[in-house]
Short mmCIF file of C-alpha atoms in Angstrom, two decimals:
data_model
loop_
_atom_site.label_atom_id
_atom_site.label_comp_id
_atom_site.label_asym_id
_atom_site.label_seq_id
_atom_site.Cartn_x
_atom_site.Cartn_y
_atom_site.Cartn_z
CA MET A 1 19.63 -211.05 -20.99
CA LYS A 2 22.09 -208.43 -22.26
CA LYS A 3 19.18 -206.61 -23.93
CA ILE A 4 17.43 -206.23 -20.57
CA ILE A 5 20.16 -204.00 -19.07
CA PRO A 6 19.74 -201.05 -21.45
CA LEU A 7 15.95 -201.49 -21.41
CA ALA A 8 15.78 -201.39 -17.60
CA ILE A 9 18.03 -198.34 -17.38
CA MET A 10 16.06 -196.58 -20.11
CA CYS A 11 12.73 -197.30 -18.38
CA ILE A 12 13.97 -195.87 -15.08
CA LEU A 13 15.26 -192.71 -16.78
CA VAL A 14 12.00 -192.24 -18.71
CA VAL A 15 9.99 -192.57 -15.47
CA PHE A 16 12.12 -189.97 -13.68
CA PHE A 17 12.18 -187.39 -16.48
CA THR A 18 8.58 -187.82 -17.63
CA VAL A 19 6.97 -187.95 -14.20
CA HIS A 20 9.06 -185.13 -12.75
CA ASN A 21 8.43 -182.75 -15.64
CA THR A 22 4.71 -183.38 -16.03
CA PHE A 23 2.89 -183.77 -12.73
CA ALA A 24 5.27 -184.47 -9.88
CA GLU A 25 4.84 -182.70 -6.57
CA GLY A 26 8.46 -183.19 -5.50
CA ILE A 27 11.35 -185.59 -5.30
CA GLY A 28 12.62 -187.24 -2.14
CA GLY A 29 14.94 -190.06 -1.32
CA THR A 30 15.56 -192.87 1.09
CA LEU A 31 18.78 -194.42 2.38
CA LYS A 32 18.40 -197.90 3.89
CA LEU A 33 20.50 -200.41 5.79
CA GLY A 34 19.15 -203.94 5.41
CA VAL A 35 19.62 -207.20 7.29
CA ASP A 36 19.10 -210.04 4.80
CA PHE A 37 17.94 -213.04 6.81
CA ASP A 38 18.96 -216.57 5.86
CA GLY A 39 17.88 -217.04 2.25
CA ASP A 40 17.81 -219.77 -0.37
CA HIS A 41 20.32 -220.08 -3.23
CA GLU A 42 18.79 -222.36 -5.86
CA VAL A 43 20.66 -223.69 -8.90
CA SER A 44 18.75 -225.45 -11.67
CA GLY A 45 19.29 -226.59 -15.23
CA TYR A 46 19.67 -229.69 -17.40
CA GLY A 47 17.40 -231.71 -15.16
CA LEU A 48 19.43 -230.88 -12.04
CA SER A 49 18.32 -228.78 -9.11
CA GLY A 50 19.71 -227.95 -5.70
CA THR A 51 19.14 -225.45 -2.92
CA GLU A 52 21.59 -224.19 -0.29
CA GLN A 53 20.93 -222.01 2.74
CA VAL A 54 22.60 -218.58 2.53
CA ASP A 55 24.00 -216.99 5.68
CA THR A 56 22.57 -213.73 6.99
CA GLY A 57 23.95 -210.74 5.09
CA VAL A 58 23.90 -206.96 4.98
CA SER A 59 22.83 -204.64 2.17
CA PHE A 60 22.70 -200.89 1.52
CA SER A 61 20.03 -199.20 -0.63
CA GLY A 62 19.40 -195.78 -2.07
CA GLU A 63 16.07 -194.81 -3.62
CA LEU A 64 14.57 -191.71 -5.22
CA PHE A 65 10.81 -191.18 -5.27
CA THR A 66 8.56 -188.59 -6.80
CA LYS A 67 4.99 -188.07 -5.63
CA ILE A 68 2.53 -188.69 -8.45
CA GLY A 69 -0.60 -188.60 -6.34
CA TYR A 70 -1.77 -187.88 -2.84
CA ASN A 71 -0.53 -191.23 -1.46
CA LEU A 72 1.37 -192.67 -4.42
CA ASP A 73 5.13 -192.46 -5.09
CA LEU A 74 7.01 -193.64 -8.17
CA GLY A 75 10.76 -193.97 -8.40
CA GLY A 76 13.73 -196.25 -8.53
CA GLY A 77 16.74 -197.38 -6.62
CA ILE A 78 19.83 -199.48 -6.28
CA THR A 79 20.83 -202.04 -3.64
CA VAL A 80 24.37 -203.21 -2.98
CA GLN A 81 24.67 -206.55 -1.19
CA ILE A 82 27.78 -207.23 0.87
CA PRO A 83 29.14 -210.61 -0.38
CA ARG A 84 27.50 -213.54 1.37
CA SER A 85 28.28 -217.22 1.72
CA GLN A 86 26.38 -220.48 1.69
CA GLU A 87 26.47 -223.13 4.38
CA ASN A 88 27.96 -226.01 2.36
CA PHE A 89 29.61 -224.25 -0.56
CA GLU A 90 32.92 -222.42 -0.91
CA GLY A 91 33.00 -218.80 -2.00
CA ASP A 92 30.92 -215.66 -1.66
CA PHE A 93 28.46 -214.10 -4.12
CA TYR A 94 26.42 -210.93 -4.38
CA PHE A 95 23.82 -209.16 -6.51
CA ILE A 96 23.41 -205.45 -7.25
CA PRO A 97 19.82 -204.79 -8.35
CA ILE A 98 18.76 -201.59 -10.13
CA TYR A 99 14.99 -201.26 -10.04
CA GLY A 100 11.90 -199.17 -10.53
CA ALA A 101 9.60 -198.90 -7.52
CA ILE A 102 6.04 -197.94 -6.68
CA ARG A 103 4.97 -197.14 -3.14
CA THR A 104 1.50 -196.45 -1.80
CA ARG A 105 1.24 -194.73 1.59
CA PHE A 106 -1.56 -194.43 4.13
CA GLU A 107 -1.18 -191.10 5.96
CA THR A 108 -2.26 -191.35 9.60
CA GLY A 109 -0.51 -188.56 11.48
CA ASN A 110 3.06 -189.25 12.56
CA VAL A 111 2.96 -192.85 11.31
CA ALA A 112 2.48 -193.69 7.63
CA PRO A 113 2.21 -197.40 6.74
CA TYR A 114 2.98 -198.28 3.12
CA PHE A 115 3.27 -201.07 0.58
CA ILE A 116 6.12 -201.20 -1.94
CA GLY A 117 6.79 -203.09 -5.14
CA GLN A 118 10.12 -203.23 -6.99
CA LEU A 119 11.02 -204.56 -10.45
CA GLY A 120 14.32 -204.35 -12.29
CA TYR A 121 17.57 -205.96 -13.36
CA ASN A 122 20.40 -207.12 -11.12
CA PHE A 123 24.10 -207.58 -11.73
CA PHE A 124 25.58 -210.82 -10.39
CA ASP A 125 29.13 -211.65 -9.35
CA GLY A 126 31.18 -213.66 -6.89
CA ASP A 127 34.71 -214.25 -5.71
CA SER A 128 37.07 -216.70 -7.43
CA ASP A 129 36.03 -219.59 -5.13
CA TYR A 130 32.36 -219.07 -6.03
CA LYS A 131 32.80 -218.50 -9.76
CA GLY A 132 35.50 -221.04 -10.47
CA TYR A 133 35.47 -221.26 -14.28
CA ALA A 134 31.93 -219.94 -14.66
CA ASP A 135 30.74 -216.82 -16.43
CA LEU A 136 28.09 -215.10 -14.30
CA GLU A 137 25.33 -212.90 -15.68
CA GLY A 138 22.53 -211.05 -13.90
CA GLY A 139 18.81 -211.25 -14.52
CA LEU A 140 15.38 -210.22 -13.33
CA TYR A 141 14.95 -208.72 -9.86
CA TRP A 142 11.66 -208.20 -8.00
CA GLY A 143 10.59 -207.39 -4.47
CA LEU A 144 7.35 -206.92 -2.51
CA GLY A 145 6.93 -205.62 0.98
CA GLY A 146 5.58 -203.11 3.40
CA GLY A 147 6.71 -200.81 6.10
CA VAL A 148 6.05 -197.75 8.17
CA ILE A 149 7.41 -194.20 7.95
CA ILE A 150 7.69 -192.53 11.37
CA ASN A 151 7.67 -188.72 11.71
CA GLN A 152 8.16 -188.37 7.94
CA HIS A 153 11.84 -189.37 8.16
CA PHE A 154 12.50 -192.77 9.74
CA LEU A 155 11.34 -196.02 8.21
CA ILE A 156 11.20 -199.70 9.04
CA GLU A 157 10.47 -202.06 6.15
CA LEU A 158 10.07 -205.79 5.61
CA LEU A 159 10.78 -206.88 2.02
CA TYR A 160 10.67 -210.25 0.27
CA SER A 161 12.87 -210.19 -2.84
CA VAL A 162 14.21 -212.54 -5.50
CA ASN A 163 17.46 -212.09 -7.44
CA ASN A 164 17.91 -214.09 -10.65
CA GLY A 165 21.03 -214.77 -12.67
CA THR A 166 22.81 -217.38 -14.75
CA ALA A 167 26.10 -219.23 -14.50
CA GLU A 168 27.71 -220.82 -17.56
CA TYR A 169 30.09 -223.71 -16.88
CA PHE A 170 31.92 -225.10 -19.90
CA GLY A 171 29.04 -224.24 -22.26
CA TYR A 172 26.26 -225.39 -19.90
CA GLU A 173 24.01 -222.64 -18.53
CA PHE A 174 22.40 -222.91 -15.10
CA ASP A 175 19.76 -220.64 -13.58
CA ILE A 176 20.53 -219.08 -10.20
CA GLU A 177 17.80 -217.78 -7.87
CA TYR A 178 18.50 -216.12 -4.53
CA SER A 179 15.40 -215.38 -2.44
CA LYS A 180 15.38 -213.75 0.96
CA VAL A 181 13.52 -211.61 3.50
CA THR A 182 15.13 -208.27 4.38
CA LEU A 183 14.50 -206.03 7.37
CA ASN A 184 15.39 -202.46 6.32
CA PHE A 185 16.00 -199.46 8.55
CA GLY A 186 16.10 -196.17 6.71
CA TYR A 187 15.99 -192.41 6.60
CA ASN A 188 13.77 -190.35 4.25
CA PHE A 189 14.89 -186.97 3.01
#
């Protein structure tokens, strides 16, 4: 997993520098506030598996996009999740995904519906009650969704995303998966 971090960062940088210098029409950004609805926190490994409900949380995102076609944007972003808790488990955890993104828009006047796909790596951590004696490490992040841009500046987006990570307890490694649906409200600039 440690090899994925530099690879993900390198891929995002290559996309920005290559696309911008060759055929980009311009760069714009988006700031988003997200409401992460109750999600699932699944732990599996060594023949064991369990899922806990995660309480509703809040996240903040920043994305940069460059237009590579009439209705196609390519870019990347970062999301910071405010620590969240589970119903029957002590402690709070959070992920910070860094991702590449592709967005296809359908221009129809003042309202532009779009689909978005995200793929990247996320960092994973928690407070001392959550971690205990575990070493936490991030993993693959992906998200799929759609939304609408209103008057070229305001957006509403619904996104399904999955954060992956690992927790190592006393030499035993367990896979962590946190899946959720997020309602984002944002501003394009």
